[in-house]
Short mmCIF file of C-alpha atoms in Angstrom, two decimals:
data_model
loop_
_atom_site.label_atom_id
_atom_site.label_comp_id
_atom_site.label_asym_id
_atom_site.label_seq_id
_atom_site.Cartn_x
_atom_site.Cartn_y
_atom_site.Cartn_z
CA UNK V 1 0.00 0.00 0.00
CA UNK V 2 1.37 3.39 -0.97
CA UNK V 3 0.13 6.66 0.50
CA UNK V 4 0.76 10.32 -0.33
CA UNK V 5 4.20 10.27 1.24
CA UNK V 6 6.07 13.55 1.04
CA UNK V 7 9.25 14.02 -0.94
CA UNK V 8 11.39 17.10 -1.31
CA UNK V 9 9.09 18.61 -3.93
CA UNK V 10 5.71 17.58 -2.60
CA UNK V 11 3.26 20.23 -1.42
CA UNK V 12 2.25 19.42 2.16
CA UNK V 13 -1.31 18.87 3.37
CA UNK V 14 -2.86 21.09 6.01
CA UNK V 15 -6.35 22.17 6.88
CA UNK V 16 -6.51 25.92 7.46
CA UNK V 17 -8.97 27.45 9.91
CA UNK V 18 -11.14 30.26 8.50
CA UNK V 19 -10.82 33.59 10.26
CA UNK V 20 -14.32 34.71 11.17
CA UNK V 21 -13.13 38.29 11.55
CA UNK V 22 -12.18 38.30 7.89
CA UNK V 23 -15.75 37.72 6.71
CA UNK V 24 -16.33 41.37 5.76
CA UNK V 25 -17.86 42.23 2.38
CA UNK V 26 -15.64 44.27 0.10
CA UNK V 27 -17.04 47.72 -0.67
CA UNK V 28 -16.15 50.11 -3.46
CA UNK V 29 -14.18 52.18 -0.94
CA UNK V 30 -12.19 49.10 0.07
CA UNK V 31 -11.35 48.45 -3.57
CA UNK V 32 -9.92 51.94 -4.12
CA UNK V 33 -6.16 52.17 -3.64
CA UNK V 34 -4.98 54.66 -1.01
CA UNK V 35 -2.55 57.31 -2.15
CA UNK V 36 0.57 58.47 -0.33
CA UNK V 37 2.70 61.13 -1.97
CA UNK V 38 5.80 59.84 -0.17
CA UNK V 39 5.52 56.22 -1.33
CA UNK V 40 5.05 54.44 -4.66
CA UNK V 41 1.51 53.88 -5.88
CA UNK V 42 0.11 50.62 -4.52
CA UNK V 43 -0.19 47.62 -6.80
CA UNK V 44 -3.72 46.95 -7.96
CA UNK V 45 -5.39 43.87 -9.36
CA UNK V 46 -5.43 45.68 -12.70
CA UNK V 47 -1.64 45.91 -12.61
CA UNK V 48 -1.40 42.16 -11.99
CA UNK V 49 -3.82 41.46 -14.83
CA UNK V 50 -1.55 43.48 -17.15
CA UNK V 51 1.43 41.31 -16.15
CA UNK V 52 -0.57 38.09 -16.51
CA UNK V 53 -1.67 39.06 -20.01
CA UNK V 54 1.95 39.66 -20.97
CA UNK V 55 3.00 36.22 -19.71
CA UNK V 56 -0.04 34.07 -20.50
CA UNK V 57 -2.09 35.86 -23.17
CA UNK V 58 -5.82 35.24 -23.22
CA UNK V 59 -5.56 34.65 -26.97
CA UNK V 60 -3.63 31.40 -26.34
CA UNK V 61 -6.54 29.81 -24.46
CA UNK V 62 -8.46 27.04 -26.20
CA UNK V 63 -11.96 27.96 -27.42
CA UNK V 64 -13.65 25.75 -24.81
CA UNK V 65 -11.65 27.13 -21.90
CA UNK V 66 -12.59 29.67 -19.21
CA UNK V 67 -9.59 31.78 -18.21
CA UNK V 68 -9.10 35.18 -16.63
CA UNK V 69 -10.55 36.97 -13.62
CA UNK V 70 -13.25 35.09 -11.69
CA UNK V 71 -13.71 37.30 -8.61
CA UNK V 72 -12.30 40.68 -7.63
CA UNK V 73 -12.29 44.33 -8.69
CA UNK V 74 -9.49 45.67 -10.83
CA UNK V 75 -8.96 48.62 -8.50
CA UNK V 76 -8.43 46.62 -5.32
CA UNK V 77 -4.93 46.53 -3.88
CA UNK V 78 -2.75 43.44 -4.15
CA UNK V 79 0.25 42.92 -1.91
CA UNK V 80 0.32 39.11 -1.74
CA UNK V 81 -0.43 36.48 -4.39
CA UNK V 82 -0.75 32.73 -3.86
CA UNK V 83 -0.45 30.36 -6.83
CA UNK V 84 -1.98 26.84 -6.91
CA UNK V 85 -3.13 24.16 -9.32
CA UNK V 86 -6.75 23.77 -8.16
CA UNK V 87 -9.24 26.23 -6.63
CA UNK V 88 -10.47 23.72 -4.04
CA UNK V 89 -11.98 24.92 -0.78
CA UNK V 90 -8.86 23.79 1.07
CA UNK V 91 -6.62 25.78 -1.28
CA UNK V 92 -8.88 28.84 -0.98
CA UNK V 93 -8.93 28.69 2.83
CA UNK V 94 -5.14 28.31 2.85
CA UNK V 95 -4.76 31.39 0.62
CA UNK V 96 -7.08 33.37 2.89
CA UNK V 97 -5.15 32.25 5.96
CA UNK V 98 -1.89 33.36 4.30
CA UNK V 99 -3.37 36.82 3.77
CA UNK V 100 -3.48 36.60 -0.01
CA UNK V 101 -5.26 39.34 -1.92
CA UNK V 102 -5.20 37.22 -5.08
CA UNK V 103 -5.24 33.49 -5.74
CA UNK V 104 -4.04 32.41 -9.18
CA UNK V 105 -4.95 28.83 -10.09
CA UNK V 106 -4.23 26.79 -13.17
CA UNK V 107 -7.58 25.05 -13.25
CA UNK V 108 -10.82 27.02 -13.62
CA UNK V 109 -13.38 27.07 -10.82
CA UNK V 110 -16.26 27.67 -13.24
CA UNK V 111 -15.38 25.90 -16.49
CA UNK V 112 -19.01 25.09 -17.28
CA UNK V 113 -21.94 27.51 -17.20
CA UNK V 114 -23.80 27.86 -13.90
CA UNK V 115 -27.25 29.17 -12.96
CA UNK V 116 -26.56 29.81 -9.27
CA UNK V 117 -23.67 30.10 -6.82
CA UNK V 118 -25.54 29.37 -3.60
CA UNK V 119 -23.39 28.40 -0.64
CA UNK V 120 -25.09 25.00 -0.57
CA UNK V 121 -22.62 23.67 -3.17
CA UNK V 122 -18.84 23.52 -2.80
CA UNK V 123 -18.33 25.84 -5.77
CA UNK V 124 -20.90 28.29 -4.45
CA UNK V 125 -19.22 28.20 -1.05
CA UNK V 126 -15.88 28.85 -2.76
CA UNK V 127 -17.30 31.95 -4.49
CA UNK V 128 -18.79 33.20 -1.21
CA UNK V 129 -15.53 32.74 0.70
CA UNK V 130 -13.55 34.57 -1.99
CA UNK V 131 -15.94 37.52 -2.16
CA UNK V 132 -16.55 37.76 1.59
CA UNK V 133 -12.84 37.93 2.32
CA UNK V 134 -11.98 40.20 -0.61
CA UNK V 135 -9.76 37.55 -2.19
CA UNK V 136 -9.60 37.78 -5.98
CA UNK V 137 -9.38 34.61 -8.08
CA UNK V 138 -7.74 34.41 -11.49
CA UNK V 139 -7.36 31.39 -13.79
CA UNK V 140 -4.47 30.77 -16.19
CA UNK V 141 -5.26 27.42 -17.83
CA UNK V 142 -4.65 26.49 -21.47
CA UNK V 143 -3.16 29.93 -22.07
CA UNK V 144 -0.49 29.03 -19.48
CA UNK V 145 -0.12 25.58 -21.09
CA UNK V 146 0.71 27.05 -24.50
CA UNK V 147 2.72 30.12 -23.48
CA UNK V 148 6.50 30.38 -23.60
CA UNK V 149 7.72 29.52 -20.10
CA UNK V 150 4.37 27.96 -19.25
CA UNK V 151 3.37 24.55 -17.95
CA UNK V 152 4.87 22.52 -20.77
CA UNK V 153 8.13 24.43 -20.92
CA UNK V 154 8.47 23.97 -17.14
CA UNK V 155 7.99 20.22 -17.56
CA UNK V 156 10.48 20.07 -20.43
CA UNK V 157 13.05 21.91 -18.30
CA UNK V 158 12.42 19.57 -15.36
CA UNK V 159 12.96 16.53 -17.59
CA UNK V 160 16.17 17.98 -19.06
CA UNK V 161 14.93 18.38 -22.64
CA UNK V 162 16.67 20.49 -25.28
CA UNK V 163 15.64 21.95 -28.66
CA UNK V 164 11.96 21.93 -27.73
CA UNK V 165 9.11 22.80 -30.08
CA UNK V 166 5.34 22.69 -29.48
CA UNK V 167 3.67 19.34 -29.90
CA UNK V 168 0.70 21.17 -31.44
CA UNK V 169 1.18 24.70 -32.79
CA UNK V 170 -0.96 27.53 -31.45
CA UNK V 171 -3.44 29.00 -33.92
CA UNK V 172 -2.80 32.59 -32.84
CA UNK V 173 0.59 32.45 -31.17
CA UNK V 174 4.29 32.55 -31.89
CA UNK V 175 6.11 29.53 -33.38
CA UNK V 176 7.34 28.65 -29.87
CA UNK V 177 3.80 28.65 -28.44
CA UNK V 178 1.33 25.78 -28.48
CA UNK V 179 0.16 22.71 -26.58
CA UNK V 180 2.71 20.19 -25.32
CA UNK V 181 6.39 20.07 -26.18
CA UNK V 182 8.76 17.77 -28.08
CA UNK V 183 12.47 17.82 -27.34
CA UNK V 184 15.63 15.78 -26.95
CA UNK V 185 17.45 14.36 -23.96
CA UNK V 186 21.08 15.41 -23.78
CA UNK V 187 22.04 11.73 -24.03
CA UNK V 188 20.02 8.63 -24.90
CA UNK V 189 18.60 6.83 -21.85
CA UNK V 190 16.88 3.58 -21.02
CA UNK V 191 13.13 3.97 -20.64
CA UNK V 192 13.28 2.82 -17.01
CA UNK V 193 15.95 5.42 -16.19
CA UNK V 194 13.97 8.22 -17.78
CA UNK V 195 10.82 7.08 -15.96
CA UNK V 196 12.81 7.28 -12.71
CA UNK V 197 13.78 10.84 -13.60
CA UNK V 198 10.12 11.72 -14.21
CA UNK V 199 9.16 10.16 -10.88
CA UNK V 200 11.89 12.08 -9.06
CA UNK V 201 11.11 15.58 -10.36
CA UNK V 202 7.34 15.37 -9.81
CA UNK V 203 5.69 15.75 -6.40
CA UNK V 204 4.82 12.42 -4.76
CA UNK V 205 1.21 11.32 -5.20
CA UNK V 206 -0.65 8.09 -4.50
CA UNK V 207 -0.82 7.01 -8.14
CA UNK V 208 2.91 7.24 -8.76
CA UNK V 209 4.10 6.86 -12.37
CA UNK V 210 2.90 4.20 -14.81
CA UNK V 211 4.99 3.09 -17.79
CA UNK V 212 4.20 1.13 -20.96
CA UNK V 213 7.10 -0.12 -23.07
CA UNK V 214 10.38 -2.01 -22.98
CA UNK V 215 12.10 -0.91 -19.78
CA UNK V 216 15.52 -1.36 -21.41
CA UNK V 217 14.49 0.39 -24.63
CA UNK V 218 16.69 3.37 -25.55
CA UNK V 219 14.97 6.73 -25.93
CA UNK V 220 16.07 10.25 -26.77
CA UNK V 221 13.17 12.15 -28.37
CA UNK V 222 10.49 12.95 -25.79
CA UNK V 223 6.97 14.31 -26.27
CA UNK V 224 5.04 15.64 -23.29
CA UNK V 225 1.81 17.36 -22.39
CA UNK V 226 1.00 18.65 -18.92
CA UNK V 227 -2.47 17.57 -17.82
CA UNK V 228 -4.67 15.23 -19.84
CA UNK V 229 -3.06 14.63 -23.24
CA UNK V 230 -4.47 11.43 -24.73
CA UNK V 231 -6.17 13.44 -27.49
CA UNK V 232 -2.76 14.30 -28.97
CA UNK V 233 -1.50 10.86 -30.03
CA UNK V 234 -1.59 11.76 -33.73
CA UNK V 235 0.77 14.68 -33.05
CA UNK V 236 3.05 12.46 -30.96
CA UNK V 237 3.32 9.98 -33.82
CA UNK V 238 3.85 12.72 -36.42
CA UNK V 239 6.84 13.97 -34.41
CA UNK V 240 8.17 10.40 -34.21
CA UNK V 241 8.70 10.67 -30.46
CA UNK V 242 10.27 7.75 -28.62
CA UNK V 243 8.17 8.27 -25.50
CA UNK V 244 5.12 10.34 -24.54
CA UNK V 245 4.67 11.72 -21.02
CA UNK V 246 1.21 12.97 -20.05
CA UNK V 247 -1.53 12.53 -17.47
CA UNK V 248 -4.90 10.81 -17.22
CA UNK V 249 -4.24 8.23 -19.93
CA UNK V 250 -7.48 6.31 -20.37
CA UNK V 251 -7.56 2.60 -21.08
CA UNK V 252 -8.73 2.62 -24.70
CA UNK V 253 -6.54 5.43 -26.08
CA UNK V 254 -3.49 4.01 -24.30
CA UNK V 255 -4.23 0.45 -25.40
CA UNK V 256 -4.79 1.49 -29.01
CA UNK V 257 -1.60 3.56 -29.01
CA UNK V 258 0.43 0.59 -27.85
CA UNK V 259 -1.26 -1.71 -30.37
CA UNK V 260 -0.49 0.75 -33.17
CA UNK V 261 3.14 0.93 -32.01
CA UNK V 262 3.41 -2.88 -32.23
CA UNK V 263 5.64 -2.95 -29.16
CA UNK V 264 7.81 -0.07 -30.36
CA UNK V 265 7.65 3.73 -30.14
CA UNK V 266 6.13 5.75 -28.68
CA UNK V 267 6.42 4.31 -25.21
CA UNK V 268 4.03 5.83 -22.67
CA UNK V 269 4.53 7.37 -19.25
CA UNK V 270 1.34 8.22 -17.37
CA UNK V 271 1.62 10.68 -14.47
CA UNK V 272 -0.68 12.54 -12.09
CA UNK V 273 -2.61 15.42 -13.63
CA UNK V 274 -1.97 17.56 -10.55
CA UNK V 275 1.72 16.64 -10.36
CA UNK V 276 2.38 17.40 -14.03
CA UNK V 277 1.10 20.96 -13.60
CA UNK V 278 2.37 21.71 -10.08
CA UNK V 279 5.92 21.86 -11.48
CA UNK V 280 4.98 25.09 -13.30
CA UNK V 281 3.98 27.04 -10.20
CA UNK V 282 7.50 28.01 -9.15
CA UNK V 283 8.48 29.08 -12.67
CA UNK V 284 5.21 30.95 -13.07
CA UNK V 285 5.68 32.76 -9.76
CA UNK V 286 9.21 33.84 -10.71
CA UNK V 287 8.07 35.09 -14.12
CA UNK V 288 5.12 36.99 -12.67
CA UNK V 289 7.29 38.56 -9.99
CA UNK V 290 9.85 39.67 -12.58
CA UNK V 291 7.25 41.28 -14.83
CA UNK V 292 5.57 43.06 -11.92
CA UNK V 293 8.94 44.34 -10.70
CA UNK V 294 9.70 45.62 -14.19
CA UNK V 295 6.36 47.44 -14.17
CA UNK V 296 7.17 48.99 -10.79
CA UNK V 297 4.61 46.90 -8.92
CA UNK V 298 6.42 44.42 -6.66
CA UNK V 299 4.25 41.95 -4.76
CA UNK V 300 4.87 38.93 -2.54
CA UNK V 301 4.16 35.66 -4.35
CA UNK V 302 3.86 32.30 -2.60
CA UNK V 303 3.23 28.75 -3.82
CA UNK V 304 0.39 26.81 -2.23
CA UNK V 305 1.66 23.68 -0.51
CA UNK V 306 -1.75 21.97 -0.61
CA UNK V 307 -1.68 18.64 -2.43
CA UNK V 308 -4.93 18.70 -4.41
CA UNK V 309 -4.39 15.39 -6.18
CA UNK V 310 -7.72 13.59 -5.55
CA UNK V 311 -6.24 10.16 -4.72
CA UNK V 312 -5.19 9.21 -1.19
CA UNK V 313 -3.65 5.74 -1.51
CA UNK V 314 -3.17 2.91 -3.97
CA UNK V 315 -2.97 -0.88 -3.68
CA UNK V 316 -0.34 -2.59 -5.83
CA UNK V 317 0.65 -6.25 -6.30
#
């Protein structure tokens, strides 16, 4: 039996306690920045949105996606930002406890249309907690996947890949922008050794890392896609990748991919959806901090240590 044991990169679990005193509705006056002639102008949510658009342009988001500002007023002050993968209630409470003015998550809270946000549902409660505490929420999803320095570039860097290009080109972006990445290892490796590298650089989760292919097979060209990527097998094959690393590989697409490969390439490495995207948070925080500093709007940026992978333990032979 394997549980969510920590390793050096794993976000730790904790259950924050809401601060009842913080449950004060935000008014228009609260949202207005205060002015002091002797100090720099305070950073506003609008300033952060400007930096986010520079890093992870809205135009790179897939048509079906829901990215951008979810709660908050552009004029409200921002001095602390927390970044996380999922806008779960635990993550939101942790951000509130940390004193965050803005929570940036990779996954959307409201991807599908809703007709109510009553506090009787967990998503409604999330909206209420954010608004009541004056905590803004912003989503950078497929735009952060495709962007230069985004989720997939962070994964490629973590795996030690060179000469990377997008697995699927962006319709409206630069040549370097698009979903997934394909690149080369510095030296050829056995599949089992590369899988060990993948396991080591990702945060520990119950599901671990699953591998399909000859463990002693030699690989060099690697395709990857942070998050669920089993819709991109045609692109993986067109790039003639030796191995494909992605998350949430379903039985039928994975089985058919291995059948089509007839025991050869591409081999498959299936990882946790959460883990594959958590790697980006540190790089994203550094990039956001740099852009805000360049704009004259420094803020404190922290990484959520909440492990929002949904699985708690696994039974193996």
